[in-house]
Tab-separated table of C-alpha atoms in Angstrom:
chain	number	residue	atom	x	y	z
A	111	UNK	CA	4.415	77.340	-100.923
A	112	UNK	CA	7.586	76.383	-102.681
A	113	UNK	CA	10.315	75.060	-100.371
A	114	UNK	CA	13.809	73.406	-101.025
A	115	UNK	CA	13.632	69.878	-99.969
A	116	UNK	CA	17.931	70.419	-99.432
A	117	UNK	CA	16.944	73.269	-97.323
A	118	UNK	CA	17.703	73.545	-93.253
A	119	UNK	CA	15.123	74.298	-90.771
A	120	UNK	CA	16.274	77.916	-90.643
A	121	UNK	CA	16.095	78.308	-94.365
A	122	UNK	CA	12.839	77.071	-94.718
A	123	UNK	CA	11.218	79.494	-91.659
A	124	UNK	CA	12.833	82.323	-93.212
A	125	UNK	CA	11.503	81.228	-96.988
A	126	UNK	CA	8.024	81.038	-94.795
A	127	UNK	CA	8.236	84.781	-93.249
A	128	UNK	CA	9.371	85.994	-96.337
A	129	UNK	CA	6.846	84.774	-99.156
A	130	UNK	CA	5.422	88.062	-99.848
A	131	UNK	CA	2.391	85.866	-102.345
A	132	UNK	CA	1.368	83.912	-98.750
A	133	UNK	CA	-1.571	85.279	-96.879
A	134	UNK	CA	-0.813	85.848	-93.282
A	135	UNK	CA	-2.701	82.482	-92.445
A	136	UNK	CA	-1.179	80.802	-94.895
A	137	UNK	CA	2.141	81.259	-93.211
A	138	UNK	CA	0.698	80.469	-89.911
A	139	UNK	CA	0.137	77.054	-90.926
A	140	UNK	CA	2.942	76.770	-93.067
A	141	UNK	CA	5.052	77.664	-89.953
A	142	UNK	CA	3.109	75.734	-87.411
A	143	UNK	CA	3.740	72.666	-89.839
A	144	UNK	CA	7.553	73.343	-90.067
A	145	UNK	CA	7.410	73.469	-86.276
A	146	UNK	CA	5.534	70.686	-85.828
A	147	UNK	CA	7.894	69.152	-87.952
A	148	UNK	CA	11.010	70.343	-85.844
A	149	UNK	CA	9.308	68.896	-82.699
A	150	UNK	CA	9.215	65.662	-84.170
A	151	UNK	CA	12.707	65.732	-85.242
A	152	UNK	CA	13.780	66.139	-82.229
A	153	UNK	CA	11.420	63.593	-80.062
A	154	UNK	CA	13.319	61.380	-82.348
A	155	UNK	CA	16.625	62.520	-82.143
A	156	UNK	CA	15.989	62.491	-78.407
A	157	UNK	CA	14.849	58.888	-78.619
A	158	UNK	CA	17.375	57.735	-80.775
A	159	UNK	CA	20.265	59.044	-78.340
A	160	UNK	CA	18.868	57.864	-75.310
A	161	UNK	CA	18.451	54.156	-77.041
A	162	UNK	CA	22.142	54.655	-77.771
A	163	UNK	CA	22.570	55.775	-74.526
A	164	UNK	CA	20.948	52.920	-72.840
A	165	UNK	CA	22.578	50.725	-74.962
A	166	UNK	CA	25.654	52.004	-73.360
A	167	UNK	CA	24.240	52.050	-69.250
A	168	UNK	CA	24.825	55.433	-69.441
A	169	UNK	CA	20.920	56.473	-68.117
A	170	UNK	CA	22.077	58.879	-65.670
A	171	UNK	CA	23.319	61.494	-68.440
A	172	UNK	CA	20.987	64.416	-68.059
A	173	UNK	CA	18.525	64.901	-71.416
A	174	UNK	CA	19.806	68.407	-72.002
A	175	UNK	CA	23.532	67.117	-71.990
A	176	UNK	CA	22.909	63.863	-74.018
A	177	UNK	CA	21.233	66.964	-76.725
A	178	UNK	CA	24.215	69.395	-76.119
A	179	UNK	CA	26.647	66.191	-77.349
A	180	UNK	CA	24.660	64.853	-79.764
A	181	UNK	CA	27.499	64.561	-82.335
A	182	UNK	CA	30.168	62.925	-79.705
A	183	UNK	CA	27.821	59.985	-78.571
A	184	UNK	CA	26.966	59.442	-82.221
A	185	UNK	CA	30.570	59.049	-83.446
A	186	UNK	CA	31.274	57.576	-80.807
A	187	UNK	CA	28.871	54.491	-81.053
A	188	UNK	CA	29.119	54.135	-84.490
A	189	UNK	CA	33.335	53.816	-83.531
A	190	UNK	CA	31.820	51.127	-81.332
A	191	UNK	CA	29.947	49.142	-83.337
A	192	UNK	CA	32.632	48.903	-86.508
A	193	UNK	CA	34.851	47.842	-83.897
A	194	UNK	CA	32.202	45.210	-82.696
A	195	UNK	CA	32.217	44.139	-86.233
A	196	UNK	CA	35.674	43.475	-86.108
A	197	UNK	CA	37.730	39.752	-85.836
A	198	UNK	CA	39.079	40.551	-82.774
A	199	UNK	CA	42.698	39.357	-83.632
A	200	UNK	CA	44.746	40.094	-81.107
A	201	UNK	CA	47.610	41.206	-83.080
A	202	UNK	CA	45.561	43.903	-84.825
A	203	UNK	CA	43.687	44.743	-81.719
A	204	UNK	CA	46.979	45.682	-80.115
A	205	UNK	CA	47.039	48.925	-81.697
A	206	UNK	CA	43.588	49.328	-82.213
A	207	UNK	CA	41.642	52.150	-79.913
A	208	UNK	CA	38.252	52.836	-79.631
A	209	UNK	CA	36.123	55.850	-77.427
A	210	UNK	CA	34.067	55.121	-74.610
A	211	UNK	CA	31.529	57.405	-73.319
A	212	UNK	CA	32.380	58.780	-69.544
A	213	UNK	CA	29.833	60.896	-68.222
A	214	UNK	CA	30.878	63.086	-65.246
A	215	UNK	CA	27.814	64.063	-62.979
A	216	UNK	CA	29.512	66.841	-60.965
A	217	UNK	CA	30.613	68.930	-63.667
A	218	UNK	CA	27.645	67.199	-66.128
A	219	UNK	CA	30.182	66.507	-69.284
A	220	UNK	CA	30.407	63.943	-71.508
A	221	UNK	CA	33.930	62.722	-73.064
A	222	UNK	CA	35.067	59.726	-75.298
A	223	UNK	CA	38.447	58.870	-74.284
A	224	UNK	CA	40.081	56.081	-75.963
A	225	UNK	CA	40.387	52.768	-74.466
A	226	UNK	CA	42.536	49.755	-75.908
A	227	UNK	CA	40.331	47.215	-77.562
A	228	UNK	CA	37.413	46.032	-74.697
A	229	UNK	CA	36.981	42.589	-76.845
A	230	UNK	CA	41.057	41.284	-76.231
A	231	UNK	CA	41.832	40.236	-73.004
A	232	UNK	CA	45.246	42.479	-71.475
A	233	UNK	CA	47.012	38.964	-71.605
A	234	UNK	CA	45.923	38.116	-75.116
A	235	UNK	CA	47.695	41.925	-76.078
A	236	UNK	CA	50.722	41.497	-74.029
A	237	UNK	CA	51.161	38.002	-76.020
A	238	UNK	CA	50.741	39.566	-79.247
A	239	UNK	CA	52.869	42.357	-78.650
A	240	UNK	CA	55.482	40.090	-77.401
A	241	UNK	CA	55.332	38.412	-80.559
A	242	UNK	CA	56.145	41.260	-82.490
A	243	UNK	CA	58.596	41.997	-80.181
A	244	UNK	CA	60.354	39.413	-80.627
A	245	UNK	CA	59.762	39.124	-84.395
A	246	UNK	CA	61.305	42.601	-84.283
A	247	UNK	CA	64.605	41.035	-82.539
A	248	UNK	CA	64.938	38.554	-85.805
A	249	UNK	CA	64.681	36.128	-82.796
A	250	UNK	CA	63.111	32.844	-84.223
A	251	UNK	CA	60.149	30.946	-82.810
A	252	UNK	CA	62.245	28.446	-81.861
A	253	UNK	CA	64.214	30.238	-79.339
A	254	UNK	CA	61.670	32.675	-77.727
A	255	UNK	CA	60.658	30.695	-74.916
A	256	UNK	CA	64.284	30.392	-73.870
A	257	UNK	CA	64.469	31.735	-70.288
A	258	UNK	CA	66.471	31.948	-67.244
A	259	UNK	CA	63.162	30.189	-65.701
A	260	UNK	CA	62.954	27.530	-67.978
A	261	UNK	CA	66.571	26.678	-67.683
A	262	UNK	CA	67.914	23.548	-65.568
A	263	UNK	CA	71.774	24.379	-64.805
A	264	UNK	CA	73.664	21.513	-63.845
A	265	UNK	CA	76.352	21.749	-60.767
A	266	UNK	CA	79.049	22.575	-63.273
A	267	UNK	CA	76.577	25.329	-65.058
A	268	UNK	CA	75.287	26.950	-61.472
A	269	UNK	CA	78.017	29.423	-61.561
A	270	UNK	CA	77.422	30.748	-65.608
A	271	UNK	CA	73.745	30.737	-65.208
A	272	UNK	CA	73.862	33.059	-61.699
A	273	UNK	CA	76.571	35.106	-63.444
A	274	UNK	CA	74.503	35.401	-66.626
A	275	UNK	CA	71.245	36.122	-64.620
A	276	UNK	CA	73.161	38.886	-62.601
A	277	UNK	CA	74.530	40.757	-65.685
A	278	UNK	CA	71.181	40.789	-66.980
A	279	UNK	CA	69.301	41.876	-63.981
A	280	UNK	CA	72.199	44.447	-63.615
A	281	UNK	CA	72.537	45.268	-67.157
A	282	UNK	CA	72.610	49.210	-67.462
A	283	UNK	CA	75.590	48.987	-64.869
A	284	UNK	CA	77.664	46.188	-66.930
A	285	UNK	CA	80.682	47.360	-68.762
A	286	UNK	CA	81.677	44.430	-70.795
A	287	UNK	CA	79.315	41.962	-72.949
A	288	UNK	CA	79.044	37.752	-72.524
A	289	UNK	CA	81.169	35.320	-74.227
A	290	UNK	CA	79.347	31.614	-73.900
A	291	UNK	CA	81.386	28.892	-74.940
A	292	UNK	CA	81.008	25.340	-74.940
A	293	UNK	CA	80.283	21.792	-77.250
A	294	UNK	CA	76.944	21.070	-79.091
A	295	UNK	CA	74.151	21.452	-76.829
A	296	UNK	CA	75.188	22.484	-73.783
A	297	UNK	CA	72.969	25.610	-73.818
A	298	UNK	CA	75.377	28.719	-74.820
A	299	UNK	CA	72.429	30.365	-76.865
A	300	UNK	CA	69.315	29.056	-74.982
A	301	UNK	CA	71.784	31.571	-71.548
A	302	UNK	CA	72.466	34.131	-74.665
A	303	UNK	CA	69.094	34.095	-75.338
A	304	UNK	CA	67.100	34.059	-71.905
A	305	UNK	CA	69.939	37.054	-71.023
A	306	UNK	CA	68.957	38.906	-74.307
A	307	UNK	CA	65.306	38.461	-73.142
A	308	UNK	CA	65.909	39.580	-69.578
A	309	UNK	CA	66.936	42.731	-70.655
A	310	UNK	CA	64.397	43.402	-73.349
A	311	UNK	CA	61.619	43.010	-70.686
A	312	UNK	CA	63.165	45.275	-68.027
A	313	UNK	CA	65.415	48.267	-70.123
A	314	UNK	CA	63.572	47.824	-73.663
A	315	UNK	CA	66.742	47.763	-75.315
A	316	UNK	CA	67.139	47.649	-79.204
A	317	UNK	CA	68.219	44.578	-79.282
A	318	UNK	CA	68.199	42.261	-82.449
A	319	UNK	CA	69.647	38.391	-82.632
A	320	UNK	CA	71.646	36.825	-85.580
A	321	UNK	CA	73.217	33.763	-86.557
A	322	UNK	CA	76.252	33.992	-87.901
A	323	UNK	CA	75.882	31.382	-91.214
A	324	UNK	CA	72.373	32.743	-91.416
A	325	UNK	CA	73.891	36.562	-91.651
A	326	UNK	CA	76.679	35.458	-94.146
A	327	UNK	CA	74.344	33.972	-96.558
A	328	UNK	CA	72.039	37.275	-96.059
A	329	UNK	CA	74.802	39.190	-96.804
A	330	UNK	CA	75.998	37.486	-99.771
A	331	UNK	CA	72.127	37.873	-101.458
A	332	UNK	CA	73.035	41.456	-101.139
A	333	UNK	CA	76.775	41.924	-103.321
A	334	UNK	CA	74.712	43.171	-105.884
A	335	UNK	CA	73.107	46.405	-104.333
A	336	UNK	CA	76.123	48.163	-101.854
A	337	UNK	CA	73.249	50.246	-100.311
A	338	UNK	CA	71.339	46.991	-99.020
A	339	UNK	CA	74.372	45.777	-98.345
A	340	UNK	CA	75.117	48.525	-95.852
A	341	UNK	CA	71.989	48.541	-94.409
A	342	UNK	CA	72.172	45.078	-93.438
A	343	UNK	CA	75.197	45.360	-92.039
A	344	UNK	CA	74.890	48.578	-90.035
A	345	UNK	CA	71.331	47.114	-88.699
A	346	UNK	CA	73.905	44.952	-86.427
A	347	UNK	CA	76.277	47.055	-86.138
A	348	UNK	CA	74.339	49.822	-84.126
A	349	UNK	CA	71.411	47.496	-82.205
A	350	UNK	CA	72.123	48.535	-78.681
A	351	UNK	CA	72.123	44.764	-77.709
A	352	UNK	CA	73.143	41.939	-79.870
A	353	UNK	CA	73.318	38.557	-79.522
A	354	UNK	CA	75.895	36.790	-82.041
A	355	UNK	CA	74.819	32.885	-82.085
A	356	UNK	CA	77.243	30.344	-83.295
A	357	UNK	CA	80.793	32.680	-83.683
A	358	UNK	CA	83.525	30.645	-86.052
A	359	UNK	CA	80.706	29.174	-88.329
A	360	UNK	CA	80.926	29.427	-91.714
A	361	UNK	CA	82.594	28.303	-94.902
A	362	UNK	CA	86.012	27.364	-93.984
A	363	UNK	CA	89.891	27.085	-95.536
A	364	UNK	CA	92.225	24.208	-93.659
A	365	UNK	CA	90.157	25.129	-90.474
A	366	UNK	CA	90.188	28.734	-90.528
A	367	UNK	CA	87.200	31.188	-92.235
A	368	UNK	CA	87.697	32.304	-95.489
A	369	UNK	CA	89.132	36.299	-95.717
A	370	UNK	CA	85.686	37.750	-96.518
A	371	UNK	CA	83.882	35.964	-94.017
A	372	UNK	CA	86.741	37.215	-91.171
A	373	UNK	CA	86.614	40.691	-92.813
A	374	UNK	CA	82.453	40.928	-92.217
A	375	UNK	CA	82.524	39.616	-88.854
A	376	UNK	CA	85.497	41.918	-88.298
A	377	UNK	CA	83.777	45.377	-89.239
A	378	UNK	CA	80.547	44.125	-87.454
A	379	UNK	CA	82.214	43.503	-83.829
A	380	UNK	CA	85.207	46.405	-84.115
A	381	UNK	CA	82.262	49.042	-84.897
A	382	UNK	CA	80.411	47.579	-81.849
A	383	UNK	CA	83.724	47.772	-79.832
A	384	UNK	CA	84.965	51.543	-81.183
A	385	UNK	CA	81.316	52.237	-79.850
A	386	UNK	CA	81.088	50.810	-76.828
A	387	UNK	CA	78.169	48.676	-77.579
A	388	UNK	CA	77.453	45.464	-75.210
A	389	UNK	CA	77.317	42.232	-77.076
A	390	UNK	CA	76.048	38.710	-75.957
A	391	UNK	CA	78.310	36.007	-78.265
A	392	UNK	CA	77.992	32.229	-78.280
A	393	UNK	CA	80.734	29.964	-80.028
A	394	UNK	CA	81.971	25.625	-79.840
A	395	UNK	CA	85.340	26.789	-80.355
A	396	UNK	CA	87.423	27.734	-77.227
A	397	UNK	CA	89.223	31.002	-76.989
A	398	UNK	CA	92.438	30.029	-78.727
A	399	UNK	CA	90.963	27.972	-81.273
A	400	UNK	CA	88.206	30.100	-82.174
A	401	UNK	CA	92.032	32.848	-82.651
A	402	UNK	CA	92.998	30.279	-85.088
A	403	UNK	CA	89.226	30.255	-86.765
A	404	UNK	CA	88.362	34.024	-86.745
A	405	UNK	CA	91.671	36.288	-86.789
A	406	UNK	CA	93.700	37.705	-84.118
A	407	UNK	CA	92.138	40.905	-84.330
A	408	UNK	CA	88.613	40.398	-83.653
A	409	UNK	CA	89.346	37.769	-80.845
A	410	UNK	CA	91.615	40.629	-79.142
A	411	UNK	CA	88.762	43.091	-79.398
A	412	UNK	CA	86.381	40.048	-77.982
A	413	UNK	CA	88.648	39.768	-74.947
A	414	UNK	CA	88.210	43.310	-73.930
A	415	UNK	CA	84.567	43.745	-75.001
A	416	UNK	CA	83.444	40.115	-72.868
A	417	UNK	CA	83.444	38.004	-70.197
A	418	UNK	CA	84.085	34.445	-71.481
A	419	UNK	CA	82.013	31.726	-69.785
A	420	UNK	CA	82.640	28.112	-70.328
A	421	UNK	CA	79.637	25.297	-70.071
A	422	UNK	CA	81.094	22.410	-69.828
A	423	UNK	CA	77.468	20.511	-69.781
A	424	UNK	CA	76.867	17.269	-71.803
A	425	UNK	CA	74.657	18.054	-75.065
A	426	UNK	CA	70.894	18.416	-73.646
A	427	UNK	CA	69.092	17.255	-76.972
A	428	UNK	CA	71.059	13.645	-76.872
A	429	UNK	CA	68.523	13.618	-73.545
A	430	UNK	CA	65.750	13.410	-76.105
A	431	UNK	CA	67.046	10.866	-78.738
A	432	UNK	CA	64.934	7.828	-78.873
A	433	UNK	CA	64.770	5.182	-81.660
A	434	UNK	CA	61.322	3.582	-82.676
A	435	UNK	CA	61.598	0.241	-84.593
């Protein structure tokens, strides 16, 4: 009795009812082995989703609602095993989802809602995210552990640091940015930083990090394309937090920065003034020298847009300076 081997169940019953060259027996037996056939099929189908489903602790679901999601359980445990096949790196699992199988007894459904990767620990994601985070901000490895925690203010630094830690706790009511100034090593950017941080973790600010030789020399890689160029550039100028590390550095004339260098730091901080955008700035120079260093203009627009703080701390990394003979 010819059949197609491609052929459903339901195609090859009808083929069996309709073979007008069968005798009636012979299509009793050919449909008693189809059925037969069918039953089988399905004892194993059974079986094979109630291993999965034991596989899973999930021997309470009913046998007639494990059947009547067949399809779910099976996607969903072969979702589950790929992902158990997986390296488990935190930084991919971070975005990485994967079903689990919920069965509700009172209303007897199944559903695979996705869950955040079961092989990463919570902390493991929060770290990696963090990382990106702060990879995001431009804000390099060695700074990111810079904290208000982790920093030891001296009598003469008590005042900045509370003041710093109060803008930042307060942030979203703050009208005017932070100006930290101070010698080598007295910790203006590790306050910049740990206030940058404060307010990342609590408003989720855009908030990106430069250093000013380091966003010169970016710059300058860029003359030859205006549209990179710009880019760069308006990156900074429209983060809705920035910290600007090391203000007056830079390639120099008698003491002062050379016109192009004034003119970019110029257009970055008057766009961030004309827009009302709070900045977090750390310079050596004091405010009339770093006049003499950086223009008239942008210092005047610095007065209004900050509070200037002054460290007057002794430089922190001398602390560590050792000589081995």
């Amino acid at each position: 009795m010819p059949t197609t081997s491609g052929a459903s169940s339901a195609s090859r019953l009808l083929s069996i009812i309709q073979d007008d060259d069968a005798s009636l027996k012979e299509k009793e037996d050919a449909f008693s082995r189809e059925l037969s056939r069918l039953q089988e099929a399905q004892k194993a189908q059974e079986s094979s989703i109630e291993l999965i489903l034991r596989r899973l602790h999930l021997d309470d679901v009913p046998k007639d609602v494990a059947i009547a999601h067949d399809l779910l359980i099976r996607q969903s445990y072969e979702s589950m095993k790929k992902c158990q096949s997986c390296t488990h790196d935190p930084r991919k699992a971070k975005s990485c989802f994967v079903p689990k199988l919920c069965y509700d007894a009172k209303r007897r459904e199944l559903s695979a809602p996705l869950q955040s990767c079961p092989f990463v620990s919570k902390h493991e994601r929060e770290s990696a995210e963090l990382e990106d985070t702060l990879s995001e901000m431009l804000l390099s490895p060695h700074f990111r552990n810079r904290t208000f925690d982790n920093f030891n203010p001296s009598a003469q630094s008590q005042r900045i640091y509370t003041y710093a830690k109060d803008w930042a706790t307060h942030y979203p009511e703050q009208e005017r940015g932070l100006l930290f100034f101070g010698s080598y090593g007295c910790g203006k950017t590790h306050l910049a930083v740990a206030s940058l941080l404060e307010v990342r973790k609590h408003y989720e600010k855009d908030a990106l990090f430069l250093v000013v030789p380091t966003f010169l020399q970016e710059l300058k890689s860029l003359f030859q394309d205006g549209r990179k160029f710009q880019e760069h550039l308006t990156r900074y100028q429209r983060a809705a937090l920035l910290v600007i590390d090391d203000l007056g550095e830079g390639q120099k004339v008698n003491g002062s920065l050379t016109g192009w260098v004034k003119e970019t730091l110029f257009s970055l901080i008057n766009y961030r003034y004309e827009h009302d955008l709070k900045t977090i700035l750390t310079s050596r120079y004091t405010p009339p020298d770093l006049e003499h260093v950086l223009g008239m203009a942008t210092v005047s627009r610095l007065c209004e847009m900050c509070d200037f703080l002054e460290i007057d701390d002794p430089d922190y990394r001398k602390r560590s300076f050792r000589i081995i003979k």
